[in-house]
PDB file of N, CA and C in Angstrom:
ATOM      1  N   THR A   1     122.981  24.225 -50.755  1.00 92.00           N
ATOM      2  CA  THR A   1     122.925  25.065 -51.756  1.00 92.00           C
ATOM      3  C   THR A   1     123.039  26.704 -50.990  1.00 92.00           C
ATOM      4  N   ILE A   2     124.087  27.252 -50.779  1.00 94.00           N
ATOM      5  CA  ILE A   2     124.158  28.622 -50.164  1.00 94.00           C
ATOM      6  C   ILE A   2     124.284  29.602 -51.384  1.00 94.00           C
ATOM      7  N   ARG A   3     123.228  30.646 -51.141  1.00 95.00           N
ATOM      8  CA  ARG A   3     123.136  31.604 -52.063  1.00 95.00           C
ATOM      9  C   ARG A   3     123.903  33.097 -51.467  1.00 95.00           C
ATOM     10  N   TYR A   4     124.450  33.854 -52.163  1.00 94.00           N
ATOM     11  CA  TYR A   4     124.870  35.146 -51.188  1.00 94.00           C
ATOM     12  C   TYR A   4     125.060  36.009 -52.754  1.00 94.00           C
ATOM     13  N   ALA A   5     125.037  37.214 -52.102  1.00 94.00           N
ATOM     14  CA  ALA A   5     125.097  38.571 -52.651  1.00 94.00           C
ATOM     15  C   ALA A   5     126.157  39.336 -52.439  1.00 94.00           C
ATOM     16  N   ILE A   6     127.238  39.840 -53.247  1.00 93.00           N
ATOM     17  CA  ILE A   6     128.245  40.618 -52.932  1.00 93.00           C
ATOM     18  C   ILE A   6     128.142  42.303 -53.611  1.00 93.00           C
ATOM     19  N   PRO A   7     127.765  43.215 -52.935  1.00 92.00           N
ATOM     20  CA  PRO A   7     127.890  44.763 -53.452  1.00 92.00           C
ATOM     21  C   PRO A   7     128.930  44.991 -53.835  1.00 92.00           C
ATOM     22  N   GLU A   8     130.142  44.774 -53.476  1.00 94.00           N
ATOM     23  CA  GLU A   8     131.572  45.284 -53.952  1.00 94.00           C
ATOM     24  C   GLU A   8     132.308  44.358 -54.015  1.00 94.00           C
ATOM     25  N   LYS A   9     133.644  44.521 -55.013  1.00 95.00           N
ATOM     26  CA  LYS A   9     134.777  43.564 -55.000  1.00 95.00           C
ATOM     27  C   LYS A   9     135.251  43.499 -53.552  1.00 95.00           C
ATOM     28  N   SER A  10     135.279  42.232 -53.068  1.00 96.00           N
ATOM     29  CA  SER A  10     135.862  41.855 -52.008  1.00 96.00           C
ATOM     30  C   SER A  10     136.395  40.382 -51.450  1.00 96.00           C
ATOM     31  N   HIS A  11     137.308  39.930 -50.882  1.00 97.00           N
ATOM     32  CA  HIS A  11     137.364  38.464 -50.256  1.00 97.00           C
ATOM     33  C   HIS A  11     135.985  37.960 -49.398  1.00 97.00           C
ATOM     34  N   VAL A  12     135.961  36.847 -50.225  1.00 97.00           N
ATOM     35  CA  VAL A  12     134.716  36.273 -49.578  1.00 97.00           C
ATOM     36  C   VAL A  12     135.375  34.934 -48.762  1.00 97.00           C
ATOM     37  N   LEU A  13     134.983  34.717 -47.612  1.00 98.00           N
ATOM     38  CA  LEU A  13     135.235  33.509 -47.202  1.00 98.00           C
ATOM     39  C   LEU A  13     134.086  32.825 -46.592  1.00 98.00           C
ATOM     40  N   ILE A  14     133.567  31.483 -47.139  1.00 98.00           N
ATOM     41  CA  ILE A  14     132.500  30.937 -46.459  1.00 98.00           C
ATOM     42  C   ILE A  14     132.871  29.492 -45.811  1.00 98.00           C
ATOM     43  N   THR A  15     133.075  29.274 -44.311  1.00 98.00           N
ATOM     44  CA  THR A  15     133.559  28.222 -43.747  1.00 98.00           C
ATOM     45  C   THR A  15     132.049  27.537 -43.104  1.00 98.00           C
ATOM     46  N   ILE A  16     132.190  26.319 -42.756  1.00 98.00           N
ATOM     47  CA  ILE A  16     131.206  25.385 -42.342  1.00 98.00           C
ATOM     48  C   ILE A  16     132.089  24.743 -40.909  1.00 98.00           C
ATOM     49  N   TYR A  17     131.412  24.850 -39.861  1.00 98.00           N
ATOM     50  CA  TYR A  17     131.789  24.545 -38.622  1.00 98.00           C
ATOM     51  C   TYR A  17     130.548  23.553 -38.141  1.00 98.00           C
ATOM     52  N   ASN A  18     130.955  22.422 -37.027  1.00 96.00           N
ATOM     53  CA  ASN A  18     130.028  21.603 -36.561  1.00 96.00           C
ATOM     54  C   ASN A  18     129.572  22.231 -35.274  1.00 96.00           C
ATOM     55  N   ILE A  19     128.723  21.788 -34.680  1.00 94.00           N
ATOM     56  CA  ILE A  19     128.050  22.512 -33.421  1.00 94.00           C
ATOM     57  C   ILE A  19     129.108  22.655 -32.306  1.00 94.00           C
ATOM     58  N   THR A  20     130.314  21.993 -32.281  1.00 95.00           N
ATOM     59  CA  THR A  20     131.135  22.173 -31.298  1.00 95.00           C
ATOM     60  C   THR A  20     131.973  23.496 -31.382  1.00 95.00           C
ATOM     61  N   GLY A  21     131.915  23.973 -32.969  1.00 94.00           N
ATOM     62  CA  GLY A  21     132.729  25.349 -33.427  1.00 94.00           C
ATOM     63  C   GLY A  21     133.969  25.090 -33.928  1.00 94.00           C
ATOM     64  N   GLN A  22     134.188  23.730 -34.418  1.00 97.00           N
ATOM     65  CA  GLN A  22     135.285  23.362 -35.101  1.00 97.00           C
ATOM     66  C   GLN A  22     135.000  23.340 -36.567  1.00 97.00           C
ATOM     67  N   VAL A  23     135.878  23.802 -37.388  1.00 97.00           N
ATOM     68  CA  VAL A  23     135.904  24.055 -39.059  1.00 97.00           C
ATOM     69  C   VAL A  23     135.832  22.718 -39.483  1.00 97.00           C
ATOM     70  N   VAL A  24     134.895  22.390 -40.180  1.00 97.00           N
ATOM     71  CA  VAL A  24     134.897  20.999 -40.903  1.00 97.00           C
ATOM     72  C   VAL A  24     134.977  21.239 -42.560  1.00 97.00           C
ATOM     73  N   ASP A  25     134.893  22.353 -43.130  1.00 97.00           N
ATOM     74  CA  ASP A  25     134.951  22.818 -44.662  1.00 97.00           C
ATOM     75  C   ASP A  25     135.222  24.103 -44.647  1.00 97.00           C
ATOM     76  N   ILE A  26     135.731  24.389 -45.859  1.00 97.00           N
ATOM     77  CA  ILE A  26     135.714  25.586 -46.499  1.00 97.00           C
ATOM     78  C   ILE A  26     135.443  25.851 -47.833  1.00 97.00           C
ATOM     79  N   LEU A  27     134.058  26.435 -47.827  1.00 97.00           N
ATOM     80  CA  LEU A  27     133.555  26.479 -49.272  1.00 97.00           C
ATOM     81  C   LEU A  27     133.995  27.631 -50.272  1.00 97.00           C
ATOM     82  N   VAL A  28     134.445  28.823 -49.653  1.00 97.00           N
ATOM     83  CA  VAL A  28     134.980  29.825 -50.854  1.00 97.00           C
ATOM     84  C   VAL A  28     135.869  30.524 -49.729  1.00 97.00           C
ATOM     85  N   ASN A  29     136.983  30.790 -50.633  1.00 98.00           N
ATOM     86  CA  ASN A  29     137.964  31.658 -50.161  1.00 98.00           C
ATOM     87  C   ASN A  29     138.981  32.396 -51.153  1.00 98.00           C
ATOM     88  N   LYS A  30     138.039  33.275 -51.676  1.00 97.00           N
ATOM     89  CA  LYS A  30     138.583  34.290 -52.927  1.00 97.00           C
ATOM     90  C   LYS A  30     137.956  35.506 -52.944  1.00 97.00           C
ATOM     91  N   LYS A  31     138.881  36.091 -53.694  1.00 97.00           N
ATOM     92  CA  LYS A  31     138.310  37.695 -54.102  1.00 97.00           C
ATOM     93  C   LYS A  31     137.216  37.323 -55.305  1.00 97.00           C
ATOM     94  N   VAL A  32     136.139  38.207 -55.025  1.00 95.00           N
ATOM     95  CA  VAL A  32     135.235  38.095 -56.101  1.00 95.00           C
ATOM     96  C   VAL A  32     134.464  39.347 -56.639  1.00 95.00           C
ATOM     97  N   GLU A  33     134.218  39.466 -57.565  1.00 96.00           N
ATOM     98  CA  GLU A  33     133.305  40.882 -58.130  1.00 96.00           C
ATOM     99  C   GLU A  33     131.945  40.971 -57.416  1.00 96.00           C
ATOM    100  N   PRO A  34     131.432  42.171 -57.893  1.00 96.00           N
ATOM    101  CA  PRO A  34     129.993  42.148 -57.277  1.00 96.00           C
ATOM    102  C   PRO A  34     129.203  41.217 -57.990  1.00 96.00           C
ATOM    103  N   GLY A  35     128.048  40.821 -57.531  1.00 96.00           N
ATOM    104  CA  GLY A  35     127.207  39.985 -58.016  1.00 96.00           C
ATOM    105  C   GLY A  35     126.542  38.866 -57.059  1.00 96.00           C
ATOM    106  N   TYR A  36     125.946  38.113 -57.522  1.00 97.00           N
ATOM    107  CA  TYR A  36     125.074  36.819 -57.087  1.00 97.00           C
ATOM    108  C   TYR A  36     125.459  35.654 -57.321  1.00 97.00           C
ATOM    109  N   TYR A  37     125.801  35.218 -56.086  1.00 96.00           N
ATOM    110  CA  TYR A  37     126.563  33.539 -56.474  1.00 96.00           C
ATOM    111  C   TYR A  37     125.945  32.488 -55.424  1.00 96.00           C
ATOM    112  N   THR A  38     126.021  31.237 -56.056  1.00 97.00           N
ATOM    113  CA  THR A  38     125.711  30.154 -55.076  1.00 97.00           C
ATOM    114  C   THR A  38     126.864  29.283 -55.118  1.00 97.00           C
ATOM    115  N   VAL A  39     126.649  28.537 -54.040  1.00 96.00           N
ATOM    116  CA  VAL A  39     127.941  27.422 -53.628  1.00 96.00           C
ATOM    117  C   VAL A  39     127.146  26.251 -53.261  1.00 96.00           C
ATOM    118  N   GLN A  40     127.637  25.045 -53.491  1.00 96.00           N
ATOM    119  CA  GLN A  40     127.190  23.888 -53.117  1.00 96.00           C
ATOM    120  C   GLN A  40     128.018  23.064 -52.066  1.00 96.00           C
ATOM    121  N   TRP A  41     127.457  22.634 -51.080  1.00 94.00           N
ATOM    122  CA  TRP A  41     127.995  21.977 -50.014  1.00 94.00           C
ATOM    123  C   TRP A  41     128.144  20.646 -50.247  1.00 94.00           C
ATOM    124  N   ASP A  42     129.322  19.837 -50.527  1.00 94.00           N
ATOM    125  CA  ASP A  42     129.299  18.597 -50.737  1.00 94.00           C
ATOM    126  C   ASP A  42     129.327  17.668 -49.478  1.00 94.00           C
ATOM    127  N   ALA A  43     128.181  17.570 -48.694  1.00 94.00           N
ATOM    128  CA  ALA A  43     128.457  16.886 -47.516  1.00 94.00           C
ATOM    129  C   ALA A  43     128.120  15.377 -47.410  1.00 94.00           C
ATOM    130  N   SER A  44     128.366  14.695 -48.309  1.00 93.00           N
ATOM    131  CA  SER A  44     128.233  13.454 -48.403  1.00 93.00           C
ATOM    132  C   SER A  44     129.255  12.553 -47.666  1.00 93.00           C
ATOM    133  N   THR A  45     130.152  13.271 -46.915  1.00 93.00           N
ATOM    134  CA  THR A  45     131.295  12.562 -45.944  1.00 93.00           C
ATOM    135  C   THR A  45     131.143  12.917 -44.528  1.00 93.00           C
ATOM    136  N   PHE A  46     129.839  13.980 -44.494  1.00 94.00           N
ATOM    137  CA  PHE A  46     129.755  14.040 -42.781  1.00 94.00           C
ATOM    138  C   PHE A  46     128.339  13.749 -42.590  1.00 94.00           C
ATOM    139  N   SER A  47     128.217  13.573 -41.261  1.00 94.00           N
ATOM    140  CA  SER A  47     127.146  12.864 -40.323  1.00 94.00           C
ATOM    141  C   SER A  47     125.850  13.953 -40.444  1.00 94.00           C
ATOM    142  N   THR A  48     124.798  13.162 -40.157  1.00 95.00           N
ATOM    143  CA  THR A  48     123.556  14.083 -40.032  1.00 95.00           C
ATOM    144  C   THR A  48     123.704  14.948 -38.708  1.00 95.00           C
ATOM    145  N   GLY A  49     123.112  16.017 -38.932  1.00 95.00           N
ATOM    146  CA  GLY A  49     123.107  16.863 -37.460  1.00 95.00           C
ATOM    147  C   GLY A  49     123.250  18.456 -37.861  1.00 95.00           C
ATOM    148  N   VAL A  50     123.477  19.357 -36.776  1.00 96.00           N
ATOM    149  CA  VAL A  50     123.430  20.503 -37.175  1.00 96.00           C
ATOM    150  C   VAL A  50     124.853  21.140 -37.309  1.00 96.00           C
ATOM    151  N   TYR A  51     124.611  22.182 -38.571  1.00 97.00           N
ATOM    152  CA  TYR A  51     125.792  22.902 -38.603  1.00 97.00           C
ATOM    153  C   TYR A  51     125.865  24.305 -38.892  1.00 97.00           C
ATOM    154  N   LEU A  52     126.767  24.875 -38.556  1.00 98.00           N
ATOM    155  CA  LEU A  52     126.807  26.762 -38.894  1.00 98.00           C
ATOM    156  C   LEU A  52     127.656  26.737 -39.864  1.00 98.00           C
ATOM    157  N   TYR A  53     127.211  27.926 -40.678  1.00 97.00           N
ATOM    158  CA  TYR A  53     128.025  28.536 -41.526  1.00 97.00           C
ATOM    159  C   TYR A  53     128.536  29.929 -41.547  1.00 97.00           C
ATOM    160  N   ARG A  54     129.584  30.404 -41.702  1.00 98.00           N
ATOM    161  CA  ARG A  54     130.034  31.934 -41.583  1.00 98.00           C
ATOM    162  C   ARG A  54     130.240  32.341 -42.987  1.00 98.00           C
ATOM    163  N   ILE A  55     129.648  33.626 -43.274  1.00 97.00           N
ATOM    164  CA  ILE A  55     130.102  34.221 -44.737  1.00 97.00           C
ATOM    165  C   ILE A  55     130.604  35.447 -44.270  1.00 97.00           C
ATOM    166  N   THR A  56     131.710  35.692 -44.921  1.00 97.00           N
ATOM    167  CA  THR A  56     132.577  36.890 -44.523  1.00 97.00           C
ATOM    168  C   THR A  56     133.014  37.299 -45.662  1.00 97.00           C
ATOM    169  N   ALA A  57     132.572  38.711 -45.907  1.00 95.00           N
ATOM    170  CA  ALA A  57     132.902  39.419 -47.142  1.00 95.00           C
ATOM    171  C   ALA A  57     133.397  40.947 -46.567  1.00 95.00           C
ATOM    172  N   GLY A  58     134.473  41.324 -46.917  1.00 91.00           N
ATOM    173  CA  GLY A  58     134.990  42.671 -46.420  1.00 91.00           C
ATOM    174  C   GLY A  58     134.595  42.739 -45.149  1.00 91.00           C
ATOM    175  N   ASN A  59     133.944  43.657 -44.613  1.00 92.00           N
ATOM    176  CA  ASN A  59     133.438  44.261 -43.071  1.00 92.00           C
ATOM    177  C   ASN A  59     132.337  43.276 -42.399  1.00 92.00           C
ATOM    178  N   PHE A  60     131.679  42.624 -43.617  1.00 93.00           N
ATOM    179  CA  PHE A  60     130.391  41.956 -43.247  1.00 93.00           C
ATOM    180  C   PHE A  60     130.678  40.618 -42.874  1.00 93.00           C
ATOM    181  N   SER A  61     130.058  39.993 -41.806  1.00 96.00           N
ATOM    182  CA  SER A  61     130.073  38.624 -41.226  1.00 96.00           C
ATOM    183  C   SER A  61     128.723  38.373 -40.776  1.00 96.00           C
ATOM    184  N   GLN A  62     128.553  37.043 -41.150  1.00 96.00           N
ATOM    185  CA  GLN A  62     127.021  36.648 -40.871  1.00 96.00           C
ATOM    186  C   GLN A  62     127.057  35.017 -40.470  1.00 96.00           C
ATOM    187  N   VAL A  63     126.665  34.703 -39.293  1.00 97.00           N
ATOM    188  CA  VAL A  63     126.691  33.167 -39.119  1.00 97.00           C
ATOM    189  C   VAL A  63     125.104  32.380 -39.222  1.00 97.00           C
ATOM    190  N   LYS A  64     124.770  31.477 -39.833  1.00 96.00           N
ATOM    191  CA  LYS A  64     123.661  30.772 -39.884  1.00 96.00           C
ATOM    192  C   LYS A  64     123.654  29.433 -39.728  1.00 96.00           C
ATOM    193  N   LYS A  65     122.555  28.826 -39.479  1.00 96.00           N
ATOM    194  CA  LYS A  65     122.571  27.583 -38.706  1.00 96.00           C
ATOM    195  C   LYS A  65     121.869  26.701 -39.763  1.00 96.00           C
ATOM    196  N   CYS A  66     122.385  25.681 -40.420  1.00 95.00           N
ATOM    197  CA  CYS A  66     121.667  24.372 -41.254  1.00 95.00           C
ATOM    198  C   CYS A  66     121.657  23.167 -40.730  1.00 95.00           C
ATOM    199  N   ILE A  67     120.703  22.470 -41.121  1.00 95.00           N
ATOM    200  CA  ILE A  67     120.625  20.960 -40.889  1.00 95.00           C
ATOM    201  C   ILE A  67     120.835  20.108 -41.880  1.00 95.00           C
ATOM    202  N   LEU A  68     121.625  19.125 -41.559  1.00 95.00           N
ATOM    203  CA  LEU A  68     121.884  18.206 -42.441  1.00 95.00           C
ATOM    204  C   LEU A  68     121.445  16.618 -42.484  1.00 95.00           C
ATOM    205  N   LEU A  69     120.454  16.281 -43.132  1.00 94.00           N
ATOM    206  CA  LEU A  69     119.612  15.088 -43.270  1.00 94.00           C
ATOM    207  C   LEU A  69     120.014  14.220 -44.081  1.00 94.00           C
ATOM    208  N   LYS A  70     120.355  12.952 -43.966  1.00 85.00           N
ATOM    209  CA  LYS A  70     120.583  11.690 -44.870  1.00 85.00           C
ATOM    210  C   LYS A  70     119.501  11.100 -44.972  1.00 85.00           C
TER     211      LYS A  70
END
């Protein structure tokens, strides 16, 4: 589960990357109103390992690391 907050109306893009930098999934790609949100990643078809996710909203962009354990 990824939680995020949006301070103003903007286009939000949340992308999951594998450790080599390839896009493996796009969780959110839409315009949203200000508020708090959560999104769940259905990783049932992915292998155990380290993944990165990028949250982009307006001029803001942040990359975080997550570990998938099965």
